[in-house]
mmCIF file of C-alpha atoms in Angstrom:
data_model
loop_
_atom_site.group_PDB
_atom_site.id
_atom_site.type_symbol
_atom_site.label_atom_id
_atom_site.label_comp_id
_atom_site.label_asym_id
_atom_site.label_seq_id
_atom_site.Cartn_x
_atom_site.Cartn_y
_atom_site.Cartn_z
ATOM 1 C CA GLU A 1 126.677 60.472 158.844
ATOM 2 C CA VAL A 2 129.675 62.072 156.973
ATOM 3 C CA MET A 3 130.939 65.425 158.202
ATOM 4 C CA TYR A 4 133.079 67.109 155.787
ATOM 5 C CA ALA A 5 134.875 70.609 156.948
ATOM 6 C CA LEU A 6 136.945 72.785 154.535
ATOM 7 C CA ALA A 7 138.576 76.266 155.425
ATOM 8 C CA SER A 8 138.680 78.694 152.650
ATOM 9 C CA LYS A 9 139.443 82.458 151.877
ATOM 10 C CA ILE A 10 136.709 83.796 149.255
ATOM 11 C CA THR A 11 136.644 86.899 147.260
ATOM 12 C CA PHE A 12 133.556 87.647 145.730
ATOM 13 C CA ILE A 13 132.423 90.943 143.711
ATOM 14 C CA CYS A 14 129.612 93.093 144.526
ATOM 15 C CA GLN A 15 127.797 95.450 141.896
ATOM 16 C CA MET A 16 127.403 98.694 143.850
ATOM 17 C CA ASP A 17 125.388 101.575 142.915
ATOM 18 C CA PHE A 18 127.038 105.134 144.003
ATOM 19 C CA ASN A 19 124.380 107.694 142.870
ATOM 20 C CA ALA A 20 123.608 108.315 146.498
ATOM 21 C CA PHE A 21 126.757 108.444 147.642
ATOM 22 C CA PRO A 22 127.920 109.271 150.631
ATOM 23 C CA VAL A 23 124.509 108.225 152.053
ATOM 24 C CA ASP A 24 124.402 104.895 150.027
ATOM 25 C CA ILE A 25 123.556 101.166 151.365
ATOM 26 C CA GLN A 26 124.694 98.744 149.220
ATOM 27 C CA VAL A 27 123.177 95.197 149.167
ATOM 28 C CA CYS A 28 125.456 92.210 148.481
ATOM 29 C CA LYS A 29 124.200 88.364 148.274
ATOM 30 C CA PHE A 30 126.686 85.736 148.702
ATOM 31 C CA ARG A 31 125.288 82.189 147.465
ATOM 32 C CA VAL A 32 126.996 78.782 147.502
ATOM 33 C CA GLY A 33 125.506 75.810 145.526
ATOM 34 C CA SER A 34 126.240 72.850 143.343
ATOM 35 C CA PHE A 35 125.952 72.671 139.483
ATOM 36 C CA ASN A 36 125.833 68.854 139.610
ATOM 37 C CA TYR A 37 123.417 68.097 141.939
ATOM 38 C CA PRO A 38 119.671 69.142 142.176
ATOM 39 C CA MET A 39 117.433 69.655 145.267
ATOM 40 C CA SER A 40 116.630 66.028 145.090
ATOM 41 C CA LYS A 41 120.071 64.665 146.023
ATOM 42 C CA ILE A 42 121.610 67.509 148.025
ATOM 43 C CA VAL A 43 120.231 70.605 149.881
ATOM 44 C CA PHE A 44 122.405 73.257 151.270
ATOM 45 C CA SER A 45 121.697 75.083 154.393
ATOM 46 C CA ASN A 46 123.135 77.847 156.761
ATOM 47 C CA GLN A 47 124.579 76.535 160.007
ATOM 48 C CA LEU A 48 126.126 79.811 161.080
ATOM 49 C CA ILE A 49 125.298 83.232 159.913
ATOM 50 C CA PRO A 50 127.907 85.911 161.597
ATOM 51 C CA GLU A 51 126.556 88.363 164.040
ATOM 52 C CA ASP A 52 127.300 92.238 163.221
ATOM 53 C CA THR A 53 129.189 92.668 166.537
ATOM 54 C CA ILE A 54 131.888 90.305 165.449
ATOM 55 C CA ILE A 55 132.902 92.552 162.652
ATOM 56 C CA LYS A 56 135.191 95.317 163.299
ATOM 57 C CA SER A 57 135.898 97.232 159.791
ATOM 58 C CA ILE A 58 137.741 99.884 159.091
ATOM 59 C CA LEU A 59 136.075 100.559 155.936
ATOM 60 C CA ASP A 60 133.365 103.340 155.424
ATOM 61 C CA TYR A 61 130.761 101.021 155.874
ATOM 62 C CA LYS A 62 128.682 99.580 158.943
ATOM 63 C CA ILE A 63 128.222 95.833 157.945
ATOM 64 C CA THR A 64 125.036 93.892 158.708
ATOM 65 C CA PHE A 65 124.391 90.206 157.791
ATOM 66 C CA ASN A 66 121.164 89.011 156.915
ATOM 67 C CA PRO A 67 119.523 85.365 155.894
ATOM 68 C CA LEU A 68 118.978 84.931 152.229
ATOM 69 C CA ARG A 69 115.258 85.388 151.321
ATOM 70 C CA ASP A 70 113.429 82.435 150.078
ATOM 71 C CA GLU A 71 113.938 83.129 146.268
ATOM 72 C CA ASP A 72 117.498 83.310 146.679
ATOM 73 C CA THR A 73 117.787 79.741 148.185
ATOM 74 C CA HIS A 74 117.302 77.805 145.132
ATOM 75 C CA TYR A 75 117.588 78.944 141.248
ATOM 76 C CA MET A 76 116.349 76.840 138.118
ATOM 77 C CA ALA A 77 118.909 75.594 135.350
ATOM 78 C CA LEU A 78 118.111 73.146 132.543
ATOM 79 C CA GLY A 79 114.897 72.422 133.863
ATOM 80 C CA MET A 80 116.065 71.297 137.376
ATOM 81 C CA ASN A 81 115.876 72.999 140.949
ATOM 82 C CA TYR A 82 119.195 73.483 142.604
ATOM 83 C CA SER A 83 119.832 74.459 146.328
ATOM 84 C CA THR A 84 121.751 77.344 147.422
ATOM 85 C CA ALA A 85 122.931 78.590 150.835
ATOM 86 C CA GLY A 86 124.488 82.067 152.107
ATOM 87 C CA PHE A 87 123.947 85.278 153.472
ATOM 88 C CA GLU A 88 122.978 88.807 152.401
ATOM 89 C CA LEU A 89 125.600 91.574 153.244
ATOM 90 C CA VAL A 90 124.240 94.739 153.907
ATOM 91 C CA LEU A 91 126.851 98.023 153.747
ATOM 92 C CA SER A 92 125.685 100.960 155.179
ATOM 93 C CA ARG A 93 127.935 103.982 154.870
ATOM 94 C CA LYS A 94 129.349 106.043 157.523
ATOM 95 C CA MET A 95 128.281 109.569 157.058
ATOM 96 C CA SER A 96 130.518 111.199 160.223
ATOM 97 C CA PHE A 97 133.647 111.778 158.109
ATOM 98 C CA TYR A 98 131.722 113.487 155.110
ATOM 99 C CA ILE A 99 129.657 115.732 157.191
ATOM 100 C CA ILE A 100 132.650 116.939 159.140
ATOM 101 C CA THR A 101 134.908 117.415 156.269
ATOM 102 C CA TYR A 102 132.697 118.394 153.233
ATOM 103 C CA TYR A 103 129.131 119.019 154.509
ATOM 104 C CA LEU A 104 129.581 121.451 157.209
ATOM 105 C CA PRO A 105 132.357 123.383 155.658
ATOM 106 C CA SER A 106 130.644 124.243 152.563
ATOM 107 C CA GLY A 107 127.582 125.203 154.532
ATOM 108 C CA LEU A 108 129.606 127.836 156.715
ATOM 109 C CA PHE A 109 131.191 129.386 153.467
ATOM 110 C CA VAL A 110 127.519 129.988 152.118
ATOM 111 C CA GLY A 111 126.614 131.353 155.532
ATOM 112 C CA ILE A 112 130.005 133.814 155.344
ATOM 113 C CA SER A 113 129.167 134.781 151.895
ATOM 114 C CA TRP A 114 125.984 136.433 153.284
ATOM 115 C CA VAL A 115 128.203 139.120 155.095
ATOM 116 C CA SER A 116 128.841 140.553 151.890
ATOM 117 C CA PHE A 117 125.229 142.121 151.900
ATOM 118 C CA LEU A 118 126.361 144.298 154.850
ATOM 119 C CA ILE A 119 129.403 145.850 153.272
ATOM 120 C CA ASN A 120 128.969 148.873 151.848
ATOM 121 C CA PRO A 121 128.692 148.266 147.878
ATOM 122 C CA GLU A 122 131.216 150.873 147.052
ATOM 123 C CA VAL A 123 133.704 149.012 149.097
ATOM 124 C CA ILE A 124 134.580 147.188 145.992
ATOM 125 C CA PRO A 125 137.880 145.522 146.976
ATOM 126 C CA GLY A 126 136.632 144.118 150.156
ATOM 127 C CA ARG A 127 133.367 142.719 149.238
ATOM 128 C CA MET A 128 134.443 141.399 145.651
ATOM 129 C CA THR A 129 137.723 139.672 147.305
ATOM 130 C CA MET A 130 135.538 137.763 149.697
ATOM 131 C CA LEU A 131 133.014 136.389 147.319
ATOM 132 C CA VAL A 132 135.626 135.284 145.148
ATOM 133 C CA THR A 133 137.682 133.833 147.472
ATOM 134 C CA LEU A 134 134.515 131.798 148.832
ATOM 135 C CA PHE A 135 133.588 130.980 145.339
ATOM 136 C CA LEU A 136 137.068 129.405 144.501
ATOM 137 C CA VAL A 137 137.102 127.634 147.886
ATOM 138 C CA LEU A 138 133.649 125.754 146.910
ATOM 139 C CA ILE A 139 135.119 125.049 143.531
ATOM 140 C CA ASN A 140 138.292 123.497 144.986
ATOM 141 C CA ILE A 141 136.099 121.447 147.597
ATOM 142 C CA HIS A 142 133.942 120.235 144.330
ATOM 143 C CA ASN A 143 137.223 119.145 142.689
ATOM 144 C CA THR A 144 138.036 116.928 145.633
ATOM 145 C CA ILE A 145 134.893 115.380 145.914
ATOM 146 C CA GLN A 146 135.269 114.512 142.008
ATOM 147 C CA THR A 147 138.867 112.917 142.600
ATOM 148 C CA ASN A 148 137.985 111.015 145.824
ATOM 149 C CA SER A 149 134.400 110.071 144.902
ATOM 150 C CA PRO A 150 133.345 106.585 143.417
ATOM 151 C CA LYS A 151 132.488 106.724 139.872
ATOM 152 C CA ALA A 152 128.533 107.204 139.326
ATOM 153 C CA GLU A 153 126.389 107.699 136.315
ATOM 154 C CA GLY A 154 124.803 110.836 137.232
ATOM 155 C CA PHE A 155 125.365 113.487 140.274
ATOM 156 C CA THR A 156 125.790 111.993 143.571
ATOM 157 C CA ALA A 157 124.061 113.292 146.838
ATOM 158 C CA ILE A 158 127.250 115.202 147.884
ATOM 159 C CA LYS A 159 127.869 116.687 144.683
ATOM 160 C CA SER A 160 124.379 117.979 144.293
ATOM 161 C CA TRP A 161 125.242 119.402 147.691
ATOM 162 C CA VAL A 162 128.454 121.395 146.952
ATOM 163 C CA ILE A 163 126.951 122.525 143.495
ATOM 164 C CA GLY A 164 123.867 123.784 145.335
ATOM 165 C CA CYS A 165 126.467 125.619 147.791
ATOM 166 C CA ILE A 166 128.438 126.945 145.081
ATOM 167 C CA ALA A 167 125.311 128.583 143.226
ATOM 168 C CA PHE A 168 124.397 130.348 146.529
ATOM 169 C CA VAL A 169 127.932 131.808 146.561
ATOM 170 C CA PHE A 170 127.262 132.827 142.787
ATOM 171 C CA GLY A 171 124.178 134.280 143.387
ATOM 172 C CA ALA A 172 125.628 136.844 145.880
ATOM 173 C CA MET A 173 128.344 137.615 143.269
ATOM 174 C CA LEU A 174 125.914 138.106 140.660
ATOM 175 C CA GLU A 175 123.623 140.376 143.007
ATOM 176 C CA TYR A 176 126.749 142.483 143.567
ATOM 177 C CA SER A 177 127.809 142.517 139.880
ATOM 178 C CA VAL A 178 124.354 144.044 138.878
ATOM 179 C CA ILE A 179 124.730 146.638 141.745
ATOM 180 C CA LEU A 180 128.210 147.513 140.337
ATOM 181 C CA LEU A 181 126.959 147.919 136.979
ATOM 182 C CA LEU A 182 123.870 150.010 138.062
ATOM 183 C CA LEU A 183 126.595 152.278 140.162
ATOM 184 C CA LYS A 184 128.834 152.440 136.902
ATOM 185 C CA LEU A 185 125.675 153.515 134.556
ATOM 186 C CA GLU A 186 124.792 156.423 137.601
ATOM 187 C CA LYS A 187 128.452 157.620 137.061
ATOM 188 C CA MET A 188 128.432 157.744 133.227
ATOM 189 C CA ASN A 189 124.839 159.412 133.438
ATOM 190 C CA VAL A 190 123.545 156.610 130.867
ATOM 191 C CA GLY A 191 119.728 156.313 130.109
ATOM 192 C CA TYR A 192 117.408 155.986 132.981
ATOM 193 C CA TYR A 193 120.145 156.456 135.314
ATOM 194 C CA LYS A 194 120.870 160.345 135.478
ATOM 195 C CA PRO A 195 120.803 161.518 139.111
ATOM 196 C CA TYR A 196 123.069 164.231 138.561
ATOM 197 C CA LYS A 197 121.344 165.951 135.555
ATOM 198 C CA GLN A 198 117.795 165.220 136.675
ATOM 199 C CA VAL A 199 117.602 166.876 140.082
ATOM 200 C CA PRO A 200 114.106 167.939 141.791
ATOM 201 C CA PRO A 201 113.939 171.360 142.495
ATOM 202 C CA GLY A 202 115.542 171.866 146.258
ATOM 203 C CA HIS A 203 117.620 168.708 146.247
ATOM 204 C CA SER A 204 121.012 168.984 145.213
ATOM 205 C CA ALA A 205 123.189 166.129 143.527
ATOM 206 C CA ARG A 206 124.758 165.111 146.389
ATOM 207 C CA LYS A 207 121.421 164.226 147.996
ATOM 208 C CA ALA A 208 120.068 162.312 144.863
ATOM 209 C CA ALA A 209 123.585 160.383 144.728
ATOM 210 C CA THR A 210 122.957 159.518 148.512
ATOM 211 C CA GLY A 211 119.445 158.036 147.639
ATOM 212 C CA GLY A 212 120.799 155.859 145.072
ATOM 213 C CA ARG A 213 123.336 154.171 147.297
ATOM 214 C CA GLN A 214 120.556 154.018 149.867
ATOM 215 C CA ARG A 215 118.666 151.888 147.405
ATOM 216 C CA TYR A 216 121.265 149.738 146.836
ATOM 217 C CA THR A 217 121.740 149.242 150.615
ATOM 218 C CA ASN A 218 118.081 148.397 150.976
ATOM 219 C CA THR A 219 118.529 145.946 147.909
ATOM 220 C CA ASP A 220 121.620 144.445 149.830
ATOM 221 C CA MET A 221 119.310 143.989 153.215
ATOM 222 C CA ALA A 222 116.427 142.477 151.087
ATOM 223 C CA PHE A 223 119.035 139.543 149.671
ATOM 224 C CA PHE A 224 120.529 139.377 153.322
ATOM 225 C CA CYS A 225 116.899 138.292 154.553
ATOM 226 C CA ILE A 226 116.095 136.369 151.101
ATOM 227 C CA PHE A 227 119.423 134.122 150.775
ATOM 228 C CA PRO A 228 119.079 132.528 154.314
ATOM 229 C CA LEU A 229 115.568 131.665 153.877
ATOM 230 C CA LEU A 230 116.439 130.173 150.487
ATOM 231 C CA PHE A 231 119.235 128.366 151.722
ATOM 232 C CA LEU A 232 117.099 126.850 154.555
ATOM 233 C CA ILE A 233 114.400 125.383 152.395
ATOM 234 C CA PHE A 234 117.454 124.018 150.155
ATOM 235 C CA ASN A 235 118.474 122.385 153.291
ATOM 236 C CA ILE A 236 114.980 120.847 154.403
ATOM 237 C CA ILE A 237 114.339 119.619 150.929
ATOM 238 C CA TYR A 238 118.086 118.002 150.627
ATOM 239 C CA TRP A 239 118.061 116.230 153.994
ATOM 240 C CA TRP A 240 114.662 115.160 154.048
ATOM 241 C CA SER A 241 115.158 113.528 150.716
ATOM 242 C CA VAL A 242 118.498 111.820 152.071
ATOM 243 C CA ALA A 243 116.935 110.908 155.380
ATOM 244 C CA ALA A 244 113.676 109.312 153.451
ATOM 245 C CA TRP A 245 115.964 107.430 150.965
ATOM 246 C CA ARG A 246 118.301 105.937 153.626
ATOM 247 C CA TYR A 247 115.258 105.228 155.850
ATOM 248 C CA ASN A 248 113.275 103.634 153.646
ATOM 249 C CA THR A 249 116.258 101.414 151.777
ATOM 250 C CA TRP A 250 117.400 100.692 155.681
ATOM 251 C CA ASN A 251 113.704 99.341 156.620
ATOM 252 C CA ILE A 252 113.606 96.988 153.391
ATOM 253 C CA CYS A 253 116.904 95.708 154.198
ATOM 254 C CA SER A 254 115.747 94.963 157.806
ATOM 255 C CA GLN A 255 112.385 93.851 157.214
ATOM 256 C CA GLU A 256 113.678 91.070 154.685
ATOM 257 C CA GLY A 257 116.252 89.869 157.529
ATOM 258 C CA ARG A 258 113.821 89.606 160.055
ATOM 259 C CA GLY A 259 111.682 87.727 157.809
ATOM 260 C CA MET A 260 113.893 85.144 157.208
ATOM 261 C CA GLN A 261 115.349 84.333 160.613
#
């Protein structure tokens, strides 16, 4: 018997898909074989596959090693079968940093925007300043994610979340803009909005104006109830989709690993 040992440092490239960032799971295959000797002359096999516990990674990923599947232990070239050995590297991204840094703050900003529905529509500086500030903060978060995220073909999971949060804050701004427009039309006595000209008998113009403000207050309270419900539905759909995709991907990788052991 001849034993030949060679210590080497190998760097290999893995093709990754970041469309699910930061809930992505990457699968990389490392294969070693011979181009000169077919399986009839030489067969490669694994003597040792690293344990997951010995890897202390400072990267964003949790690293798992799995044996190669049966179809990956050989390949066909020039009409001959060649043997290969190696392992499958599963990289599961750690989400705690992204939840604390991006998901939680952006979700809280959406919740804070609902406070604007409790502010009197005529208090324009306070209400508008709050909404515009929250909108710009979310835009800044989106730009930060755009800069720091890996390149992907379309929207990543975290971009979809932030864009959804921006849409909710923009919806609050749009609702308030419509109320301001209606208040402006009432003051201008334009078209349908003529509370000061068409006053029913026994009612003063002040009472009519108060009724108009009450109508807008009721509108604010309606949106104060609708927006949290819509955001809850958005969260359920988003996190259920993320959890289902991550669970299915991880199960496929785990089953392949257990099947080869």
